[in-house]
Tab-separated table of C-alpha atoms in Angstrom:
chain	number	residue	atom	x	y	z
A	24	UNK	CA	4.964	22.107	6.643
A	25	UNK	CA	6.674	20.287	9.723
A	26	UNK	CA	9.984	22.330	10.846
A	27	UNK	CA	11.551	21.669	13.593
A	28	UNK	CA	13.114	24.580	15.299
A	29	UNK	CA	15.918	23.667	17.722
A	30	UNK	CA	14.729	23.425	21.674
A	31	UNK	CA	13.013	21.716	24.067
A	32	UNK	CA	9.662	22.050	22.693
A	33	UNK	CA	11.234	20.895	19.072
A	34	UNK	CA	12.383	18.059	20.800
A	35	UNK	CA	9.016	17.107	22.360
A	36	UNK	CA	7.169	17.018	19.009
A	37	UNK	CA	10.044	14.791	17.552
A	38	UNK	CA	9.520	12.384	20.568
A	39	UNK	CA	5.762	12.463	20.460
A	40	UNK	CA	5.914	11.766	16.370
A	41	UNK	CA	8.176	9.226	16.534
A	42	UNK	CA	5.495	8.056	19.014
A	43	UNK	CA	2.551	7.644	16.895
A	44	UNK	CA	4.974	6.520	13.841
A	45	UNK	CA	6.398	3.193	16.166
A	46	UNK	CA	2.566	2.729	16.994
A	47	UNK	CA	1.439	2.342	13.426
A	48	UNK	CA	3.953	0.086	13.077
A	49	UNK	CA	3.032	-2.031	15.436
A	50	UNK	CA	-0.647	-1.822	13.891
A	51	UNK	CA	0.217	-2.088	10.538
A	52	UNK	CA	3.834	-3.840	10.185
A	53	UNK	CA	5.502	-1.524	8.660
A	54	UNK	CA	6.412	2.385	8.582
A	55	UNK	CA	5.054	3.152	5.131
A	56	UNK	CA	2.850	5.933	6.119
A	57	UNK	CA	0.582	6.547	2.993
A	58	UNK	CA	0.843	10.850	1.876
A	59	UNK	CA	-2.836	10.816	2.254
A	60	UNK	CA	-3.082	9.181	5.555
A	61	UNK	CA	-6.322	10.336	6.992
A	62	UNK	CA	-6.069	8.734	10.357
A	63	UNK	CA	-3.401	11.716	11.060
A	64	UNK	CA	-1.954	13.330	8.480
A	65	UNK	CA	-0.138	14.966	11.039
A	66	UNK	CA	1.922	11.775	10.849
A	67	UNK	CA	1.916	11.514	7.108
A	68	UNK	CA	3.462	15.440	6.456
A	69	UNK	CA	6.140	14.285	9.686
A	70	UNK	CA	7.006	10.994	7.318
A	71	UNK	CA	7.383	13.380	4.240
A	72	UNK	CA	9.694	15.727	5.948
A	73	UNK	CA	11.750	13.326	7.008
A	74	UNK	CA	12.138	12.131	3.488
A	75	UNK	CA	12.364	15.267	1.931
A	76	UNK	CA	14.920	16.086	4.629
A	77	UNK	CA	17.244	13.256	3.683
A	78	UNK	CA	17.331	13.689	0.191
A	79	UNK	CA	18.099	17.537	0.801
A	80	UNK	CA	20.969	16.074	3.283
A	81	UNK	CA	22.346	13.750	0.549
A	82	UNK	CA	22.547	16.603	-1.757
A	83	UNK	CA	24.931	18.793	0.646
A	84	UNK	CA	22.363	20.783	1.696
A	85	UNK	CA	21.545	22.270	5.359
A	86	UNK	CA	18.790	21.041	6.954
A	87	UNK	CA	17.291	22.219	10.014
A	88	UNK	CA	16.018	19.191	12.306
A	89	UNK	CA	17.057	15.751	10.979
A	90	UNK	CA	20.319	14.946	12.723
A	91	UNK	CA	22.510	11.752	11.945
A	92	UNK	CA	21.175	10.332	14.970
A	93	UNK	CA	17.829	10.840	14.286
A	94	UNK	CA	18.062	9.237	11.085
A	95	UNK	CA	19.623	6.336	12.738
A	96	UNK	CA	16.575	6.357	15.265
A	97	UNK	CA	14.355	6.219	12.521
A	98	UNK	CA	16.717	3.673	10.666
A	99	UNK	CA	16.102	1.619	13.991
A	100	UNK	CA	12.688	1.175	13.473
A	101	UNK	CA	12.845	-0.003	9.530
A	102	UNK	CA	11.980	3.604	8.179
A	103	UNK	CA	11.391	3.411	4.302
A	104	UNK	CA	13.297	6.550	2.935
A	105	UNK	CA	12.143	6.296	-0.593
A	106	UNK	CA	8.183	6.440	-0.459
A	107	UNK	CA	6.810	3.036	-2.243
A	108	UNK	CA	5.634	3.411	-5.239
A	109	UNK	CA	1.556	2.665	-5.583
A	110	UNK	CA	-0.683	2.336	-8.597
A	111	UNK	CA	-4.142	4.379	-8.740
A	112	UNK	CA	-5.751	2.603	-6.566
A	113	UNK	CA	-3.622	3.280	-3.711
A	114	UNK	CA	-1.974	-0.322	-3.799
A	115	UNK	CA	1.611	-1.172	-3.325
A	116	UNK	CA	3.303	-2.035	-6.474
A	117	UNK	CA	5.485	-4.345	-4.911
A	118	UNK	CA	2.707	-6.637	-3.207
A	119	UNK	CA	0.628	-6.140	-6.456
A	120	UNK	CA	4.065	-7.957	-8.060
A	121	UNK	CA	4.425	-10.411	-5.906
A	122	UNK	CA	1.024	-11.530	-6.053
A	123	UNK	CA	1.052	-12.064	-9.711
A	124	UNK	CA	4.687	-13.741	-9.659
A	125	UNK	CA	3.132	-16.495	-7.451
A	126	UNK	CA	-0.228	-16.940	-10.164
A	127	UNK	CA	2.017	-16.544	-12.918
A	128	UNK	CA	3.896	-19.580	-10.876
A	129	UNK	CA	0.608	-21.626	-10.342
A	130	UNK	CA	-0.069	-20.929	-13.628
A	131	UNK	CA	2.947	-22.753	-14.872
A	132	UNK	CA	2.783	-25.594	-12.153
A	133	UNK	CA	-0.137	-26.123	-14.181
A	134	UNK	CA	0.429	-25.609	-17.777
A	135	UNK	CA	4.048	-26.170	-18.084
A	136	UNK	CA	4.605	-22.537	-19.646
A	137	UNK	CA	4.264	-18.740	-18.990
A	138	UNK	CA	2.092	-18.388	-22.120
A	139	UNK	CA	-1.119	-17.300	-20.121
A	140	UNK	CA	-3.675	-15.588	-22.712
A	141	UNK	CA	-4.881	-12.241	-22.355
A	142	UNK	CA	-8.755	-14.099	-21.133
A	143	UNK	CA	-7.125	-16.254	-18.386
């Protein structure tokens, strides 16, 4: 579990995970640490506790390390406080939806309706 006691050395780990978080953004393009992330799952349990930390926060309920300006820090950066929801395969619901909005599109362009059969 990541807790963040109050101090200097609390602060530290903070800095140093908000770090490696702006980092894989700039790899990746977005803050959407998966839970599983094996790369540093350091990162992923720091991404978790910042959601579960929230949602405690928005319930009236103390918390011990995420501070209104640290959730506007991590606001800054485009932080995702509701994890995205993926299918089995570890894919991203909302690209998977996309995709098929633009062939069910291409499908139309083509066939003048949305009837596609269950083969196509």
């Amino acid at each position: 579990v990541w807790v963040i006691a109050p101090g200097v050395e609390a602060e530290n780990r903070w800095v140093g995970q908000m770090e490696e978080l702006v980092a894989f953004k700039d790899e990746n393009g977005h803050v959407n640490v998966p839970s599983d992330y094996q790369a540093s799952p350091k990162l992923a349990k720091f991404v978790n506790w910042c959601r579960r930390q929230r949602r405690l926060m928005q319930k009236g309920k103390s918390n011990v390390g995420l501070t209104k300006e640290r959730i506007a820090e991590l606001d800054g950066i485009g932080f995702v406080w509701q994890q995205p929801s993926e299918d089995k395969k570890g894919a991203n619901l909302c690209d998977n939806w996309d995709s098929r909005c633009v062939q069910l599109r291409a499908y139309y362009d083509k066939h003048n309706d949305v009837n596609v059969p269950h083969h196509y």
